[in-house]
PDB file of C-alpha atoms in Angstrom:
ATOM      1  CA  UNK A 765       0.000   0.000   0.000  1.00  0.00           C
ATOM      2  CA  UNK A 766       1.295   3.458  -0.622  1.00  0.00           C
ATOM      3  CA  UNK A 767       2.209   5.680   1.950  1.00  0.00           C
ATOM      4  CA  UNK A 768       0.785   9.400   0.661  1.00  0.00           C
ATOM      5  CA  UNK A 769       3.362  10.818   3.249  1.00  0.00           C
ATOM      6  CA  UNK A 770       6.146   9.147   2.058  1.00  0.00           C
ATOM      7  CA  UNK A 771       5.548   9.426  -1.620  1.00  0.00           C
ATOM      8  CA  UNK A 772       3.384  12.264  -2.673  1.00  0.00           C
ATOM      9  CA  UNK A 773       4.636  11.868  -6.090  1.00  0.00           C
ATOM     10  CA  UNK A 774       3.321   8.112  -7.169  1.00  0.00           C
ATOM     11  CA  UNK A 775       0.564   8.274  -9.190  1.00  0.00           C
ATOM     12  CA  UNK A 776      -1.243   6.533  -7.204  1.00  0.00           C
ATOM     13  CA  UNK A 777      -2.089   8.728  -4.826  1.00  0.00           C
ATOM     14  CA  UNK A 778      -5.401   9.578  -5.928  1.00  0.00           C
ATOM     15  CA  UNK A 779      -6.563   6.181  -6.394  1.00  0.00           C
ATOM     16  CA  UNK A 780     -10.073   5.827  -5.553  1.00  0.00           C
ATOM     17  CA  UNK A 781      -8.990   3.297  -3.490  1.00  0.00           C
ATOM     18  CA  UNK A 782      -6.723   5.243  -1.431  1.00  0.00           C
ATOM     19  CA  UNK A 783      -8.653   8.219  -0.975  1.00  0.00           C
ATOM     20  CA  UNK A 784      -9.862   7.260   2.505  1.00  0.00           C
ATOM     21  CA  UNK A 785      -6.057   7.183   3.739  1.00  0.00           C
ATOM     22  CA  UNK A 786      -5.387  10.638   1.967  1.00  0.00           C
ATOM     23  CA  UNK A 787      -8.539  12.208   3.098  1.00  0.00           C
ATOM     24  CA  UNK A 788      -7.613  11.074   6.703  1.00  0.00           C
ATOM     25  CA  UNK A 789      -3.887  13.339   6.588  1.00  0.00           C
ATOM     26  CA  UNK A 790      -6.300  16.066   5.364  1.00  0.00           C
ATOM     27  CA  UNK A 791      -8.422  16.066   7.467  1.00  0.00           C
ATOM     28  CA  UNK A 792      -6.158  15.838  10.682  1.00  0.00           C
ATOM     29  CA  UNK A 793      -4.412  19.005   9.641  1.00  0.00           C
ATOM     30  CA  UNK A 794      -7.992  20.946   9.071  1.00  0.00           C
ATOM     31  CA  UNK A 795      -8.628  20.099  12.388  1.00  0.00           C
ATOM     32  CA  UNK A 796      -5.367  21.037  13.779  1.00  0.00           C
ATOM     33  CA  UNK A 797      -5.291  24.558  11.805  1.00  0.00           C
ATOM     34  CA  UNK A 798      -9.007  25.246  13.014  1.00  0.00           C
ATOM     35  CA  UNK A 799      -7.809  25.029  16.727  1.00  0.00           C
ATOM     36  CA  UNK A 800      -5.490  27.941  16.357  1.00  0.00           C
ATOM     37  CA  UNK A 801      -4.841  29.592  18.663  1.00  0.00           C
ATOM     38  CA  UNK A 802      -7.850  28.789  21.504  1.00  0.00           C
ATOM     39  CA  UNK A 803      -9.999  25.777  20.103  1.00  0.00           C
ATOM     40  CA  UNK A 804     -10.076  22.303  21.377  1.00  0.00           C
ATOM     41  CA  UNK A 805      -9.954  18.966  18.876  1.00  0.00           C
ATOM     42  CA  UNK A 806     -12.265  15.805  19.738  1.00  0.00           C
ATOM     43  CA  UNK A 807     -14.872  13.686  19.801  1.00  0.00           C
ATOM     44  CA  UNK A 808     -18.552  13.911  19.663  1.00  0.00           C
ATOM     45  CA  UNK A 809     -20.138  10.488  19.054  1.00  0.00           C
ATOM     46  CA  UNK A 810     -18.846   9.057  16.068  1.00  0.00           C
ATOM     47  CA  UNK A 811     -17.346  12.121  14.448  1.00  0.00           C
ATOM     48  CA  UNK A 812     -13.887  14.417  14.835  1.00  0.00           C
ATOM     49  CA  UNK A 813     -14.916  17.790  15.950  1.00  0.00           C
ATOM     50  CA  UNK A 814     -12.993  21.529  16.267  1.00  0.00           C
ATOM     51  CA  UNK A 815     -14.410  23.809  18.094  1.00  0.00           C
ATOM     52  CA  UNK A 816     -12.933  27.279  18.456  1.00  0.00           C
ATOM     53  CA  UNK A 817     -14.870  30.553  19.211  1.00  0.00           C
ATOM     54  CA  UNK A 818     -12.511  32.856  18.155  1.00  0.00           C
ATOM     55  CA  UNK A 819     -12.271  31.789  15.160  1.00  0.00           C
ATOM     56  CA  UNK A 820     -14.751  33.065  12.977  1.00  0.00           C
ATOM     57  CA  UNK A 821     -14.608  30.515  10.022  1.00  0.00           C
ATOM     58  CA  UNK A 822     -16.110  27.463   9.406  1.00  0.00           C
ATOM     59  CA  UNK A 823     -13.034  25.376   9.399  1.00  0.00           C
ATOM     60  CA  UNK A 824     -12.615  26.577  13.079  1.00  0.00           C
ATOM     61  CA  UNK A 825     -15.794  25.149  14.055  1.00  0.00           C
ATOM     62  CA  UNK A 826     -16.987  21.821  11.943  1.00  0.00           C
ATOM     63  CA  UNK A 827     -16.892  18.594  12.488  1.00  0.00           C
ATOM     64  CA  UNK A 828     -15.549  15.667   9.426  1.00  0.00           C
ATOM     65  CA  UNK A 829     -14.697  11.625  10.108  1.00  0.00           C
ATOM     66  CA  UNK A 830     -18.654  10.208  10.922  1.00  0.00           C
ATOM     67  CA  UNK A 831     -17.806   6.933  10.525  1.00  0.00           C
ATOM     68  CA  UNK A 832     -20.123   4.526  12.062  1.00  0.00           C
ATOM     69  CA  UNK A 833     -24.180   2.749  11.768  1.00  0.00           C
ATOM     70  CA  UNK A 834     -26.600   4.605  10.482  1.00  0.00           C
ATOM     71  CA  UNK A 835     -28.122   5.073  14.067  1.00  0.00           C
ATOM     72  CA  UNK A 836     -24.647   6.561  15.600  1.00  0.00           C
ATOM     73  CA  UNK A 837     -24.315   8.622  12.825  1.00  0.00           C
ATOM     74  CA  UNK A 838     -27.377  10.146  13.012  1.00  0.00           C
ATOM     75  CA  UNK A 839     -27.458  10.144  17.224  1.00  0.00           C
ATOM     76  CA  UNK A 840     -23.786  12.407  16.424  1.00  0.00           C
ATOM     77  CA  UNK A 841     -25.803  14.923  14.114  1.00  0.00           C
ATOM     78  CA  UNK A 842     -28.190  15.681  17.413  1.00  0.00           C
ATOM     79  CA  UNK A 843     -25.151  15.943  19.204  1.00  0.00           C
ATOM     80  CA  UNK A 844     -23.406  18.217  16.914  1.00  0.00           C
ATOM     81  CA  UNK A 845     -26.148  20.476  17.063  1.00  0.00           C
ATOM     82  CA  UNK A 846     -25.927  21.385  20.574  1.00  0.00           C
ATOM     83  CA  UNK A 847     -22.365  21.018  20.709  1.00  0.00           C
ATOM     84  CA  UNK A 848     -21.751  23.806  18.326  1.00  0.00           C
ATOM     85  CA  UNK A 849     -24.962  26.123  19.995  1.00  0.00           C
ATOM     86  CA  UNK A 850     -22.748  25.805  23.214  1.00  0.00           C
ATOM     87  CA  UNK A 851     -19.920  27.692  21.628  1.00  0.00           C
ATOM     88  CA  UNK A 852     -22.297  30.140  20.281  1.00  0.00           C
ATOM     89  CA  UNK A 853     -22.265  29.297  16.904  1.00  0.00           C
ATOM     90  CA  UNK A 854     -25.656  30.553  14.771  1.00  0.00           C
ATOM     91  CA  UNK A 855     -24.688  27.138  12.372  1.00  0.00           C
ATOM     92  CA  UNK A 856     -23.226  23.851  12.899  1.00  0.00           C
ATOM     93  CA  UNK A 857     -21.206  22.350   9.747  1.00  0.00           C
ATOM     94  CA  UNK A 858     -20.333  18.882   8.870  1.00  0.00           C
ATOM     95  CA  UNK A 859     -17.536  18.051   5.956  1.00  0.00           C
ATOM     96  CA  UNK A 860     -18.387  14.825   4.277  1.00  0.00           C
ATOM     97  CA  UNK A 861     -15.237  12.759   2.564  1.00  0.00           C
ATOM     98  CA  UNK A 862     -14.573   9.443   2.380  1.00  0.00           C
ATOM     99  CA  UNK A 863     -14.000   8.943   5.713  1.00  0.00           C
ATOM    100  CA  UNK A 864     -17.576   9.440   6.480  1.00  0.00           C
ATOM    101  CA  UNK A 865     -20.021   7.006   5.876  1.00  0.00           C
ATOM    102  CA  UNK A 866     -21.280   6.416   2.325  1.00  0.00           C
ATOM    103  CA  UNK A 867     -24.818   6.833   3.546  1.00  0.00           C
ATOM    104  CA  UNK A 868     -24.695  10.407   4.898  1.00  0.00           C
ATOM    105  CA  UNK A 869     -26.982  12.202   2.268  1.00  0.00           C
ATOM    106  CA  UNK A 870     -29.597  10.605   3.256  1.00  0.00           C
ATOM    107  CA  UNK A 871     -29.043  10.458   6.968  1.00  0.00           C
ATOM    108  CA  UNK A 872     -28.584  14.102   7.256  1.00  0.00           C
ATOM    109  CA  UNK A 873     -31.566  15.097   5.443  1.00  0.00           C
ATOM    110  CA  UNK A 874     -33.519  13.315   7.886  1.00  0.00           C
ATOM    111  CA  UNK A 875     -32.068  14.962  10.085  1.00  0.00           C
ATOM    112  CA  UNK A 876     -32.526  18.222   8.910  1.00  0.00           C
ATOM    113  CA  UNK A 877     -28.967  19.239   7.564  1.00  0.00           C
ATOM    114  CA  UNK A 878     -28.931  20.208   4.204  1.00  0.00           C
ATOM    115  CA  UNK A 879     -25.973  19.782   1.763  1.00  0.00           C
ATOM    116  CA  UNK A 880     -24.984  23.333   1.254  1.00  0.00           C
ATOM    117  CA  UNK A 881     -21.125  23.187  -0.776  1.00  0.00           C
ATOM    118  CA  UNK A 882     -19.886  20.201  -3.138  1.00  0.00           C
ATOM    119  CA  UNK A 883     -16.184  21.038  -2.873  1.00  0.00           C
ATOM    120  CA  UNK A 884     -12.744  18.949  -3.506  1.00  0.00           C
ATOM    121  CA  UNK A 885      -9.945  18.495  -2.090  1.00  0.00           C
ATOM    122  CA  UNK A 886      -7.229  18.509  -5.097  1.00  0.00           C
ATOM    123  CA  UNK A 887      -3.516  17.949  -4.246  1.00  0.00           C
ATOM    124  CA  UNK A 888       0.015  19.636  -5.416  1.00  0.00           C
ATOM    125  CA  UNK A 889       1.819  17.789  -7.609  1.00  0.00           C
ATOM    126  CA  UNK A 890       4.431  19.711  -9.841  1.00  0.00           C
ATOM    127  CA  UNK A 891       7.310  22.428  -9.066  1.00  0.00           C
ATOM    128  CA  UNK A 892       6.762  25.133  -6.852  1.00  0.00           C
ATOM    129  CA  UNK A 893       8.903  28.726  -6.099  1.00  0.00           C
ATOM    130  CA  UNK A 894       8.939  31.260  -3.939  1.00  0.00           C
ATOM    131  CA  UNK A 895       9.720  34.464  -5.989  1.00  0.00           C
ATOM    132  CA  UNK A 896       8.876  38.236  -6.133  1.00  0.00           C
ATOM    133  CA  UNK A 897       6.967  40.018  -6.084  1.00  0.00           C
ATOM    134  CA  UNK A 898       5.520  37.932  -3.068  1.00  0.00           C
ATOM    135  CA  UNK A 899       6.735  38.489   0.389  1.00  0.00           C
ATOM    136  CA  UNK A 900       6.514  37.088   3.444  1.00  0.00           C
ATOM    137  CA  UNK A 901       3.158  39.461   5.457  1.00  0.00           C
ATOM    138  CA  UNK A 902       4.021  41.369   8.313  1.00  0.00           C
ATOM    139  CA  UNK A 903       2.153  42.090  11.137  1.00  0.00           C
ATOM    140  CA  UNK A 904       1.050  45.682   9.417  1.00  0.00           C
ATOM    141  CA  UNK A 905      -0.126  43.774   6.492  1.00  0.00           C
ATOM    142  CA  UNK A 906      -2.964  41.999   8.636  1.00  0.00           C
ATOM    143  CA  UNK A 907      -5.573  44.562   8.498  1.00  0.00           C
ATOM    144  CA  UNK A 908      -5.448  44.701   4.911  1.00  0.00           C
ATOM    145  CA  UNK A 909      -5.843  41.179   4.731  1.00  0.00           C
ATOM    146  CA  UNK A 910      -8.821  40.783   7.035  1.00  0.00           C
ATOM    147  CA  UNK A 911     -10.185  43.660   4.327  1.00  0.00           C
ATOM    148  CA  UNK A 912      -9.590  41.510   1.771  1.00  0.00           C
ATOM    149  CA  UNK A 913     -11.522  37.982   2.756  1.00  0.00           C
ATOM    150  CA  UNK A 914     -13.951  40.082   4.539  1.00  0.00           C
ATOM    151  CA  UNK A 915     -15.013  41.013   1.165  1.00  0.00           C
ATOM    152  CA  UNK A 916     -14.352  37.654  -0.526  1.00  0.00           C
ATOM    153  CA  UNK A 917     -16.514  35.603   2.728  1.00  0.00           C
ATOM    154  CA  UNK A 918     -18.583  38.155   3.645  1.00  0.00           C
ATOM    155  CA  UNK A 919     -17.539  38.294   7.011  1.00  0.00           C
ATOM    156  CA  UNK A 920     -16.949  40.843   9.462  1.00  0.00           C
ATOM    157  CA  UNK A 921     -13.269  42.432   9.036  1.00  0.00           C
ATOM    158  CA  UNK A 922     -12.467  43.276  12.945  1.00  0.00           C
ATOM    159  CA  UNK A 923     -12.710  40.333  13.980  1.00  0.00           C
ATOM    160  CA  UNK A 924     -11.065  38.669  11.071  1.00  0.00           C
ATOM    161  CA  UNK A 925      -8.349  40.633  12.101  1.00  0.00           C
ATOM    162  CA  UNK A 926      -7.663  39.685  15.852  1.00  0.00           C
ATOM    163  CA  UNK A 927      -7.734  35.871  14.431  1.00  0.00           C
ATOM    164  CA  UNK A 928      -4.948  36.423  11.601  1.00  0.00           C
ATOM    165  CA  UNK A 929      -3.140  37.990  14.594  1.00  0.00           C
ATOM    166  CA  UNK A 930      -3.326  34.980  16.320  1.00  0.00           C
ATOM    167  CA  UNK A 931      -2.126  32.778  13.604  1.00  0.00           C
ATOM    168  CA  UNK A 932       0.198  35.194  12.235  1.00  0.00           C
ATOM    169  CA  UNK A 933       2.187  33.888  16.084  1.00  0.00           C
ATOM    170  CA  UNK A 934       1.968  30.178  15.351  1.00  0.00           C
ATOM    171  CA  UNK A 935       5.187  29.193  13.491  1.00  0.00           C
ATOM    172  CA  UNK A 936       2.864  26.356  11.185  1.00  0.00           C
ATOM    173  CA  UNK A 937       0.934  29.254  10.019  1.00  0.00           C
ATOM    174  CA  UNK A 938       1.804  30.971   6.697  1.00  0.00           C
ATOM    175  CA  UNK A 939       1.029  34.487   5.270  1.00  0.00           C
ATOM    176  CA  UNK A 940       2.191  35.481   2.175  1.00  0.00           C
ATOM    177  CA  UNK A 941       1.339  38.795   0.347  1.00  0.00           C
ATOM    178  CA  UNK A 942       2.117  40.737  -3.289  1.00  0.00           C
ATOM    179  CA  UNK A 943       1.826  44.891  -2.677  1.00  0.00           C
ATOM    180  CA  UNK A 944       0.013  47.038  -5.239  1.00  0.00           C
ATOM    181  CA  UNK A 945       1.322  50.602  -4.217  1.00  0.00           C
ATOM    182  CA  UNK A 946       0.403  51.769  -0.791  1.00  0.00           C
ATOM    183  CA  UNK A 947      -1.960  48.348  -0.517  1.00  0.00           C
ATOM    184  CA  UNK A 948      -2.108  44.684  -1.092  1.00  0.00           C
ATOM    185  CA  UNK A 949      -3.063  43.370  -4.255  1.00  0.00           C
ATOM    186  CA  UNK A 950      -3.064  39.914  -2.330  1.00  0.00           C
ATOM    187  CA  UNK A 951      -2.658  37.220  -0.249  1.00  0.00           C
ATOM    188  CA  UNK A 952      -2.010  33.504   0.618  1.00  0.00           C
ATOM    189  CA  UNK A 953      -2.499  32.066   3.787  1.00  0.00           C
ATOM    190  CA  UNK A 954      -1.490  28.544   4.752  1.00  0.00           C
ATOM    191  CA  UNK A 955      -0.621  25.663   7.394  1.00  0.00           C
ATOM    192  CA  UNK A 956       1.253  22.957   7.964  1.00  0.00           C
ATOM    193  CA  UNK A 957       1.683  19.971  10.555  1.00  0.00           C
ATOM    194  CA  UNK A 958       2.687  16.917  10.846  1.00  0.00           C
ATOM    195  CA  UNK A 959       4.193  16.004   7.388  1.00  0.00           C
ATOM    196  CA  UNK A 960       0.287  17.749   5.573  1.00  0.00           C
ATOM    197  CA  UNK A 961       0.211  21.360   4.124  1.00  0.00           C
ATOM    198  CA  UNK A 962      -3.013  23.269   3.400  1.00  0.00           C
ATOM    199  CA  UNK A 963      -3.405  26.254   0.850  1.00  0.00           C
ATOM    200  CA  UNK A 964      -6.500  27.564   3.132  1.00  0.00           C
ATOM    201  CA  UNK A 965      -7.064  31.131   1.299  1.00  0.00           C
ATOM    202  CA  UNK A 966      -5.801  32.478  -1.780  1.00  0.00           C
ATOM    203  CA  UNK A 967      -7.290  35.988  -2.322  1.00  0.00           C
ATOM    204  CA  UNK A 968      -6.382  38.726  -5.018  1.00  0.00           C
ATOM    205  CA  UNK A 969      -7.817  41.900  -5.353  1.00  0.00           C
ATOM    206  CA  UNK A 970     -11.189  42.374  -8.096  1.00  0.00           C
ATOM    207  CA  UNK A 971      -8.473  44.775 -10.010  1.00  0.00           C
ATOM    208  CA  UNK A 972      -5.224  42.989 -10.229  1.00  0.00           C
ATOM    209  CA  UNK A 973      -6.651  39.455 -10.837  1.00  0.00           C
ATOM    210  CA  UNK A 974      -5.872  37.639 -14.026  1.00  0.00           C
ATOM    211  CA  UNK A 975      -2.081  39.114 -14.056  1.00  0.00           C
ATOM    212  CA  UNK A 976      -0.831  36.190 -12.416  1.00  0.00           C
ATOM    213  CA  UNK A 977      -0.601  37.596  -8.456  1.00  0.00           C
ATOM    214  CA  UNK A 978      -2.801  34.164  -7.508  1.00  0.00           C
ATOM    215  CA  UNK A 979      -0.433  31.424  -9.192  1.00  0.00           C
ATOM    216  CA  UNK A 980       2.587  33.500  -8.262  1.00  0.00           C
ATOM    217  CA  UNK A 981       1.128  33.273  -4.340  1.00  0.00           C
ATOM    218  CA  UNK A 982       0.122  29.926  -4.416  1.00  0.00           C
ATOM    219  CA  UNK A 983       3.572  28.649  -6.130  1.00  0.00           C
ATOM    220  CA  UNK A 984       4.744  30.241  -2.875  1.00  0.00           C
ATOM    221  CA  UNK A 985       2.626  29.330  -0.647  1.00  0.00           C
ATOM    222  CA  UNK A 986       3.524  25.446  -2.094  1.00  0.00           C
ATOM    223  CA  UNK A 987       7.167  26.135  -1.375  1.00  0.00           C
ATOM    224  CA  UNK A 988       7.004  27.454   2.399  1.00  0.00           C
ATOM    225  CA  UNK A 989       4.429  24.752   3.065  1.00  0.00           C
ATOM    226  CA  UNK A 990       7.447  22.050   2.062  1.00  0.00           C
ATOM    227  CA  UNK A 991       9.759  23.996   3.316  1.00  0.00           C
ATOM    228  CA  UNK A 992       8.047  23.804   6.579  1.00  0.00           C
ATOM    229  CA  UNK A 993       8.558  19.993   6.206  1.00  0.00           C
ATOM    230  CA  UNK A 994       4.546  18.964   4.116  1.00  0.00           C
ATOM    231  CA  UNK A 995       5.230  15.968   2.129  1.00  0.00           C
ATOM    232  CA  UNK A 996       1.631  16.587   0.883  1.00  0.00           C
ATOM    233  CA  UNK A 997       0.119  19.962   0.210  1.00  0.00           C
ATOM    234  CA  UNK A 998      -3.495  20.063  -0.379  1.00  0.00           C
ATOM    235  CA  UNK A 999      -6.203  22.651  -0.644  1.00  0.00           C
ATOM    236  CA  UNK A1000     -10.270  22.713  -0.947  1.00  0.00           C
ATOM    237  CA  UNK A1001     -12.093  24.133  -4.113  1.00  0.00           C
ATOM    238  CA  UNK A1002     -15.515  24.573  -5.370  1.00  0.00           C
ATOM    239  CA  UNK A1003     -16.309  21.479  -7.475  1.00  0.00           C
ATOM    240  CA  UNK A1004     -16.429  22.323 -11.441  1.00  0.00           C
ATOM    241  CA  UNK A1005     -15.969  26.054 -11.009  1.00  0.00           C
ATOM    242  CA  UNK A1006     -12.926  28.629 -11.838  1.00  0.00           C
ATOM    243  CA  UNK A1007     -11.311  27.428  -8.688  1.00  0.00           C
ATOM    244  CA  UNK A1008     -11.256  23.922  -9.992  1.00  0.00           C
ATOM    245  CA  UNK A1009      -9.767  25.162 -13.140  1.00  0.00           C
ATOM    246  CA  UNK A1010      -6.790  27.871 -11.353  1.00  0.00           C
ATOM    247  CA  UNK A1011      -6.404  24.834  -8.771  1.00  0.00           C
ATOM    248  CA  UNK A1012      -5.041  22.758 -11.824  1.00  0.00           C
ATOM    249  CA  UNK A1013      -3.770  25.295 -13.459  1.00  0.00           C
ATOM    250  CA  UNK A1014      -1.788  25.498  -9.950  1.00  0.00           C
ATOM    251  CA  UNK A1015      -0.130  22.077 -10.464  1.00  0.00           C
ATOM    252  CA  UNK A1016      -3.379  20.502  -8.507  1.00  0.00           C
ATOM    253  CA  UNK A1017      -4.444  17.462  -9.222  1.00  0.00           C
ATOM    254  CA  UNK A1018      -7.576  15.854  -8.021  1.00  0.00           C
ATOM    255  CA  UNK A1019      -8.119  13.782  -5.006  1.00  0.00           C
ATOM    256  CA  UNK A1020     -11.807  13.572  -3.694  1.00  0.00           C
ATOM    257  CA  UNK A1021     -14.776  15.161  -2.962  1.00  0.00           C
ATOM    258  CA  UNK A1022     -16.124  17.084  -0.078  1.00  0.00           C
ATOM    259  CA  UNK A1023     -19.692  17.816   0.588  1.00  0.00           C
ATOM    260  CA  UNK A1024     -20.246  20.391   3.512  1.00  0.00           C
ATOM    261  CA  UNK A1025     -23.931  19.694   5.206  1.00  0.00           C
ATOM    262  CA  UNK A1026     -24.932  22.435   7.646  1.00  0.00           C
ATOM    263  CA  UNK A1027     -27.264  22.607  10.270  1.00  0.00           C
ATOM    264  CA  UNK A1028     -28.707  26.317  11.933  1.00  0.00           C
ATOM    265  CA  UNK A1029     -28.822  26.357  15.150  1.00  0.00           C
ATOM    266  CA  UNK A1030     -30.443  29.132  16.488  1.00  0.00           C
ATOM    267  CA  UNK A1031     -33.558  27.156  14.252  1.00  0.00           C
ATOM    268  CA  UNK A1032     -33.771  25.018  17.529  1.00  0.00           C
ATOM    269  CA  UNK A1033     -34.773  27.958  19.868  1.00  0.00           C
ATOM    270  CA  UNK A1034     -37.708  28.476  17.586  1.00  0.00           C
TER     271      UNK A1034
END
């Protein structure tokens, strides 16, 4: 059987077969990069879970891995529910791979989650380089950058701000940026632990997009992510959309897919 770790390279890395294994490494290092800085990784029932409140994005707060009978699967949706209303989140999020039980759809929408992204996770497979004009981000860069996926998740920029500080401290975080004047034309965030590197967020401002400031961030990010010691480097896109396509273009290849179910919570109180 082949090691993804150990040889990132074969080309059988993405067999079907395999993708359980591979979606496994993923998976562990989502769940390590949510719990930066504050959260806590475990169990509820039969599932993996994060859970972070100061981190405002989904990946700090979801749970992935429901492997199990139908029944403890859909027992650990209930739980999930409350577990995530105790932290105070307004939506509790499930990410569905291979390592979660084929019958999931179908549990979950009698449950009352709903499928609400088809994503998947694609993995790096050619050269990378870390050249100008990116840079490593600076602590002065991070409100810019907080502006900048504020507007691409529609989230609220403050607080996006105090939680890039808090990664911008942990060495196995990386932020990468490319300057346009007096502001950022982009940036690259990323993570790495335990032999598994994520390209979480590539963002490039509306104006300077399609001049090559994403590849040229990504090819980057790739390269501090290995240099950092990821045998595998990996990254979640929308399924058949431009991101798919720049992911390849990227030196991605694909791997397996991702459906994120989601649950509101404050529904409950109703």
């Amino acid at each position: 059987m082949v090691d993804p770790l150990r040889d990132p390279d074969d080309p059988e890395l993405l067999d079907p077969y395999r993708a359980r294994e591979l979606a496994g490494l993923v998976e562990a290092a989502r769940l390590a990069s949510g719990a930066v800085r504050y959260g806590r990784i475990g169990r509820v029932g039969c599932a993996q879970v994060v859970v972070n409140p100061d981190n405002p994005l989904p990946l700090g707060n979801h749970a992935c891995a429901l492997d199990g009978s139908s029944a403890e699967v859909a027992g650990t949706l209930m739980r999930l529910e409350q577990t995530f209303a105790d932290v105070g989140r307004a939506e509790a999020v499930v990410y569905a791979s291979p390592t979660t039980v084929a019958e999931i759809e179908g549990i979950a929408d009698d449950a009352g989650w709903y499928a609400v992204e088809e994503a998947l996770a694609v993995v790096h497979r050619g050269p990378a380089e870390f050249a100008p004009p990116v840079r490593r981000a600076v602590d002065a860069d991070l409100d810019g950058m907080a502006a900048l996926l504020a507007d691409d998740l529609g989230a609220e920029p403050v607080r996006l701000a105090r939680h890039l500080a808090q990664r911008q401290d942990d060495p196995r975080c990386v932020f990468l940026a490319v300057d346009d004047g007096d502001r950022l034309a982009g940036f690259a965030s990323g993570f790495a632990d335990r032999g598994v590197g994520l390209v979480e967020h590539v963002v490039v401002r509306p104006a300077r997009r399609r001049r090559g400031v994403g590849s040229a961030l990504v090819s980057a990010c790739v390269a501090v992510l290995r240099d950092l010691g990821a045998l595998l480097v990996a990254a979640h896109v929308a399924e058949g959309g431009a991101g798919e396509r720049f992911a390849e273009a990227c030196g991605f290849g694909s791997g397996y897919p991702v459906t994120a179910y989601a649950r509101r919570v404050d529904e409950l109180l109703d």
